[in-house]
C-alpha cells in the first residue's frame, strides 16, 4: 500500500502516519524529519534547507524530489510506504507520479486530515518535541515531564524553531497557497479521502483504519 498523508501543519498527519505505518508494517517517511536530521548533522543539504525551514518556507522542489526518489527505492519500501509532508506542491505530486509510473506503480490513497485554523495555531505553538527520538508532546494536552527529558528516550524536549507563532502563521499561509491545490489534483485522480482531525488521536486512527480495512 502506498499512501500520502495530506493536511496543514498541526493536523496530526505525522502522528497518524507513524501509527498507520506500524499497523501496515510499512515505513512512514517524513520529509520534515529527513530535513531536520540533515540540518542537525550540518550536511550540504541541511545547510541549504535550513534557510528555508527557519522562515517556514518550502525548500525547493528539485531538492526534495531527489531525496524522496532515493528514499522510496530503498528495500524497506518494497511493500509500500506512507509519505508524510510530501508532496507539498503540484510539481512535487507530478514528479511522484512520474517516479512511480516508471515501475508501473501509483499512489493508492491520499488521506487528508482536516482541522480548523484557530485550532492549528494553538496546537503548533504549544507543541514540543524530543530532539532525539521525535516524540511529540503538547504543553496543554500532553505536557512534557518537569525536567524536560523525554520519557521514551531521555532526550531533550524542545520547541521546534519553526513552531513559533510568527513562523506558524507563515507555514499555514504557504499551505493554503502551495499545498491546498493538491486536493484538487488528487480528487481528479479519485484518490482523496478526507478525515476529521479534531477528535482524539485514537478516534482519528480508528476512522482511518476502518477506511483502509474496507479497501
Ligand atoms: P514538516 O515537519 O513536515 O512540517 O516540515 C518542516 C519543514 O521542512 C517545512 O516547513 C519545509 O520548510 C520543509 N519541508 C518538509 N517537507 C517538504 C516538502 N515536501 N517540500 C518542501 N519543503 C518541505
Tab-separated table of C-alpha atoms and ligand atoms in Angstrom:
chain	number	residue	atom	x	y	z
A	1	UNK	CA	0.000	0.000	0.000
A	2	UNK	CA	1.311	3.424	-0.959
A	3	UNK	CA	-0.239	6.285	0.950
A	4	UNK	CA	0.162	10.037	1.176
A	5	UNK	CA	-0.802	11.940	4.331
A	6	UNK	CA	-2.118	15.374	3.424
A	7	UNK	CA	-3.058	18.242	5.709
A	8	UNK	CA	-1.872	21.547	7.089
A	9	UNK	CA	0.923	21.585	9.661
A	10	UNK	CA	-0.520	20.535	13.014
A	11	UNK	CA	-3.371	18.380	11.732
A	12	UNK	CA	-1.706	15.297	13.208
A	13	UNK	CA	-0.680	13.671	9.936
A	14	UNK	CA	2.762	12.798	11.318
A	15	UNK	CA	1.273	11.128	14.392
A	16	UNK	CA	-1.254	9.195	12.307
A	17	UNK	CA	1.331	8.287	9.672
A	18	UNK	CA	3.514	6.624	12.306
A	19	UNK	CA	0.555	4.698	13.768
A	20	UNK	CA	-0.780	3.502	10.429
A	21	UNK	CA	2.723	2.544	9.282
A	22	UNK	CA	3.046	0.227	12.311
A	23	UNK	CA	-0.333	-1.303	11.527
A	24	UNK	CA	0.560	-1.931	7.912
A	25	UNK	CA	4.222	-2.703	8.574
A	26	UNK	CA	5.482	-0.223	6.024
A	27	UNK	CA	7.807	2.757	6.638
A	28	UNK	CA	6.493	6.237	7.414
A	29	UNK	CA	8.651	8.692	5.502
A	30	UNK	CA	8.586	12.226	6.877
A	31	UNK	CA	10.422	14.709	4.667
A	32	UNK	CA	10.438	17.169	7.597
A	33	UNK	CA	12.271	14.580	9.734
A	34	UNK	CA	14.755	13.835	6.926
A	35	UNK	CA	15.477	17.559	6.550
A	36	UNK	CA	15.746	18.192	10.306
A	37	UNK	CA	18.262	15.349	10.565
A	38	UNK	CA	20.294	16.861	7.726
A	39	UNK	CA	20.169	20.255	9.471
A	40	UNK	CA	21.375	18.828	12.771
A	41	UNK	CA	24.185	16.931	11.020
A	42	UNK	CA	25.085	20.083	9.083
A	43	UNK	CA	25.255	18.234	5.760
A	44	UNK	CA	25.260	20.180	2.474
A	45	UNK	CA	21.531	19.510	2.163
A	46	UNK	CA	20.933	20.570	5.759
A	47	UNK	CA	22.791	23.855	5.388
A	48	UNK	CA	20.806	24.702	2.263
A	49	UNK	CA	17.444	23.580	3.674
A	50	UNK	CA	17.832	25.421	6.994
A	51	UNK	CA	17.465	28.879	5.485
A	52	UNK	CA	14.034	27.946	4.107
A	53	UNK	CA	12.852	25.938	7.106
A	54	UNK	CA	13.664	28.659	9.637
A	55	UNK	CA	11.305	31.004	7.832
A	56	UNK	CA	8.574	28.392	7.419
A	57	UNK	CA	9.169	28.383	3.649
A	58	UNK	CA	9.238	25.295	1.465
A	59	UNK	CA	12.606	24.018	0.341
A	60	UNK	CA	12.917	23.995	-3.477
A	61	UNK	CA	11.119	21.189	-5.317
A	62	UNK	CA	14.293	19.861	-7.018
A	63	UNK	CA	15.943	19.333	-3.665
A	64	UNK	CA	13.131	17.440	-2.007
A	65	UNK	CA	12.071	15.389	-5.053
A	66	UNK	CA	15.559	13.862	-5.327
A	67	UNK	CA	15.521	12.907	-1.658
A	68	UNK	CA	12.138	11.177	-1.893
A	69	UNK	CA	13.026	9.457	-5.161
A	70	UNK	CA	16.077	7.915	-3.497
A	71	UNK	CA	14.281	7.035	-0.269
A	72	UNK	CA	11.357	5.166	-1.846
A	73	UNK	CA	13.750	2.990	-3.848
A	74	UNK	CA	15.153	1.546	-0.633
A	75	UNK	CA	14.402	-2.073	0.186
A	76	UNK	CA	12.061	-1.375	3.104
A	77	UNK	CA	9.670	0.342	0.678
A	78	UNK	CA	9.126	-2.808	-1.388
A	79	UNK	CA	5.690	-3.420	0.111
A	80	UNK	CA	4.700	0.213	0.237
A	81	UNK	CA	5.215	3.363	2.277
A	82	UNK	CA	3.472	6.327	3.812
A	83	UNK	CA	4.611	9.791	2.796
A	84	UNK	CA	4.208	12.477	5.460
A	85	UNK	CA	4.873	16.041	4.307
A	86	UNK	CA	5.427	15.126	0.655
A	87	UNK	CA	4.187	16.088	-1.880
A	88	UNK	CA	3.584	19.690	-0.820
A	89	UNK	CA	3.280	21.292	-4.256
A	90	UNK	CA	1.675	20.252	-7.543
A	91	UNK	CA	5.094	19.846	-9.268
A	92	UNK	CA	6.130	17.502	-6.408
A	93	UNK	CA	2.936	15.453	-6.906
A	94	UNK	CA	3.554	15.276	-10.642
A	95	UNK	CA	7.144	14.182	-10.050
A	96	UNK	CA	5.980	11.484	-7.639
A	97	UNK	CA	3.503	10.169	-10.221
A	98	UNK	CA	6.277	10.066	-12.819
A	99	UNK	CA	8.698	8.271	-10.483
A	100	UNK	CA	6.090	5.617	-9.679
A	101	UNK	CA	4.918	5.317	-13.284
A	102	UNK	CA	8.414	4.206	-14.260
A	103	UNK	CA	7.701	0.929	-12.422
A	104	UNK	CA	4.015	0.797	-13.404
A	105	UNK	CA	3.062	1.866	-9.940
A	106	UNK	CA	0.966	4.575	-8.336
A	107	UNK	CA	-0.261	6.012	-5.054
A	108	UNK	CA	-3.256	4.108	-3.644
A	109	UNK	CA	-4.826	6.779	-1.437
A	110	UNK	CA	-4.266	10.280	-0.173
A	111	UNK	CA	-5.547	10.653	3.383
A	112	UNK	CA	-6.337	14.238	4.254
A	113	UNK	CA	-6.754	15.383	7.856
A	114	UNK	CA	-8.882	18.486	8.340
A	115	UNK	CA	-8.615	20.771	11.398
A	116	UNK	CA	-9.733	24.435	11.754
A	117	UNK	CA	-7.134	27.195	11.545
A	118	UNK	CA	-7.504	28.506	15.101
A	119	UNK	CA	-7.024	25.028	16.480
A	120	UNK	CA	-3.934	24.518	14.285
A	121	UNK	CA	-2.201	27.652	15.569
A	122	UNK	CA	-2.935	26.560	19.125
A	123	UNK	CA	-1.690	23.007	18.532
A	124	UNK	CA	1.522	24.080	16.797
A	125	UNK	CA	2.596	26.808	19.188
A	126	UNK	CA	2.003	24.518	22.177
A	127	UNK	CA	3.787	21.560	20.547
A	128	UNK	CA	7.082	20.323	21.987
A	129	UNK	CA	9.217	17.518	20.574
A	130	UNK	CA	12.045	15.304	21.746
A	131	UNK	CA	15.094	16.314	19.751
A	132	UNK	CA	16.440	12.759	19.903
A	133	UNK	CA	13.501	10.467	19.087
A	134	UNK	CA	10.906	12.928	17.777
A	135	UNK	CA	8.239	12.009	20.343
A	136	UNK	CA	5.603	14.731	20.358
A	137	UNK	CA	4.328	16.474	23.498
A	138	UNK	CA	1.946	19.381	23.975
A	139	UNK	CA	2.098	21.841	26.856
A	140	UNK	CA	-1.721	21.876	27.056
A	141	UNK	CA	-2.904	18.364	26.267
A	142	UNK	CA	0.164	16.178	26.880
A	143	UNK	CA	2.727	18.125	28.934
A	144	UNK	CA	6.374	17.047	28.940
A	145	UNK	CA	7.899	15.881	32.260
A	146	UNK	CA	9.038	18.711	34.594
A	147	UNK	CA	12.724	18.064	33.839
A	148	UNK	CA	12.068	18.363	30.051
A	149	UNK	CA	13.628	14.953	29.430
A	150	UNK	CA	11.795	12.625	27.067
A	151	UNK	CA	10.000	9.779	28.852
A	152	UNK	CA	10.707	7.460	25.904
A	153	UNK	CA	14.429	8.039	25.394
A	154	UNK	CA	15.684	10.618	27.900
A	155	UNK	CA	16.476	13.161	25.149
A	156	UNK	CA	15.879	16.903	25.489
A	157	UNK	CA	12.362	18.121	24.839
A	158	UNK	CA	12.378	21.355	22.845
A	159	UNK	CA	10.131	23.658	20.874
A	160	UNK	CA	10.831	23.371	17.145
A	161	UNK	CA	12.197	26.689	15.931
A	162	UNK	CA	9.502	26.775	13.231
A	163	UNK	CA	6.716	26.323	15.800
A	164	UNK	CA	6.964	29.960	16.933
A	165	UNK	CA	3.740	31.904	16.316
A	166	UNK	CA	5.197	34.044	13.529
A	167	UNK	CA	6.571	31.080	11.581
A	168	UNK	CA	3.413	29.051	12.162
A	169	UNK	CA	1.287	31.774	10.548
A	170	UNK	CA	3.650	31.760	7.567
A	171	UNK	CA	3.582	27.969	7.276
A	172	UNK	CA	-0.226	27.968	7.253
A	173	UNK	CA	-0.266	30.667	4.562
A	174	UNK	CA	2.137	28.656	2.415
A	175	UNK	CA	-0.008	25.572	2.953
A	176	UNK	CA	-3.065	27.429	1.617
A	177	UNK	CA	-1.180	28.712	-1.426
A	178	UNK	CA	1.032	25.818	-2.412
A	179	UNK	CA	-0.287	22.614	-0.862
A	180	UNK	CA	-4.060	23.008	-0.850
A	181	UNK	CA	-4.218	22.741	-4.676
A	182	UNK	CA	-3.182	19.105	-4.195
A	183	UNK	CA	-6.721	18.396	-3.002
A	184	UNK	CA	-7.988	19.073	-6.494
A	185	UNK	CA	-5.085	17.195	-8.045
A	186	UNK	CA	-5.859	14.019	-6.106
A	187	UNK	CA	-9.641	14.428	-6.261
A	188	UNK	CA	-9.289	14.365	-10.053
A	189	UNK	CA	-7.452	11.034	-9.640
A	190	UNK	CA	-10.215	9.819	-7.287
A	191	UNK	CA	-7.663	9.156	-4.537
A	192	UNK	CA	-8.508	11.754	-1.905
A	193	UNK	CA	-10.228	10.751	1.323
A	194	UNK	CA	-10.930	13.393	3.982
A	195	UNK	CA	-10.905	12.717	7.727
A	196	UNK	CA	-11.968	14.990	10.576
A	197	UNK	CA	-8.741	15.587	12.508
A	198	UNK	CA	-10.410	17.215	15.529
A	199	UNK	CA	-11.031	14.043	17.529
A	200	UNK	CA	-8.591	12.260	19.804
A	201	UNK	CA	-5.564	10.583	18.234
A	202	UNK	CA	-7.290	7.226	18.802
A	203	UNK	CA	-10.571	8.368	17.177
A	204	UNK	CA	-8.812	9.650	14.085
A	205	UNK	CA	-6.713	6.499	13.828
A	206	UNK	CA	-9.849	4.344	14.104
A	207	UNK	CA	-11.578	6.149	11.250
A	208	UNK	CA	-8.503	5.831	9.016
A	209	UNK	CA	-8.174	2.144	9.853
A	210	UNK	CA	-11.836	1.480	9.122
A	211	UNK	CA	-11.469	3.143	5.753
A	212	UNK	CA	-8.339	1.160	4.865
A	213	UNK	CA	-9.836	-2.138	6.025
A	214	UNK	CA	-12.721	-1.765	3.604
A	215	UNK	CA	-10.482	-1.067	0.638
B	1	LIG	P1	7.207	19.358	8.490
B	1	LIG	O1	7.896	18.669	9.608
B	1	LIG	O2	6.552	18.403	7.521
B	1	LIG	O3	6.255	20.426	8.959
B	1	LIG	O4	8.346	20.103	7.640
B	1	LIG	C1	9.159	21.099	8.218
B	1	LIG	C2	9.746	21.989	7.135
B	1	LIG	O5	10.551	21.203	6.243
B	1	LIG	C3	8.736	22.674	6.234
B	1	LIG	O6	8.225	23.875	6.798
B	1	LIG	C4	9.573	22.937	4.988
B	1	LIG	O7	10.469	24.016	5.192
B	1	LIG	C5	10.411	21.672	4.904
B	1	LIG	N1	9.744	20.621	4.097
B	1	LIG	C6	9.321	19.407	4.526
B	1	LIG	N2	8.768	18.711	3.524
B	1	LIG	C7	8.848	19.496	2.424
B	1	LIG	C8	8.417	19.353	1.080
B	1	LIG	N3	7.797	18.243	0.641
B	1	LIG	N4	8.660	20.380	0.224
B	1	LIG	C9	9.290	21.495	0.628
B	1	LIG	N5	9.688	21.710	1.884
B	1	LIG	C10	9.480	20.722	2.799
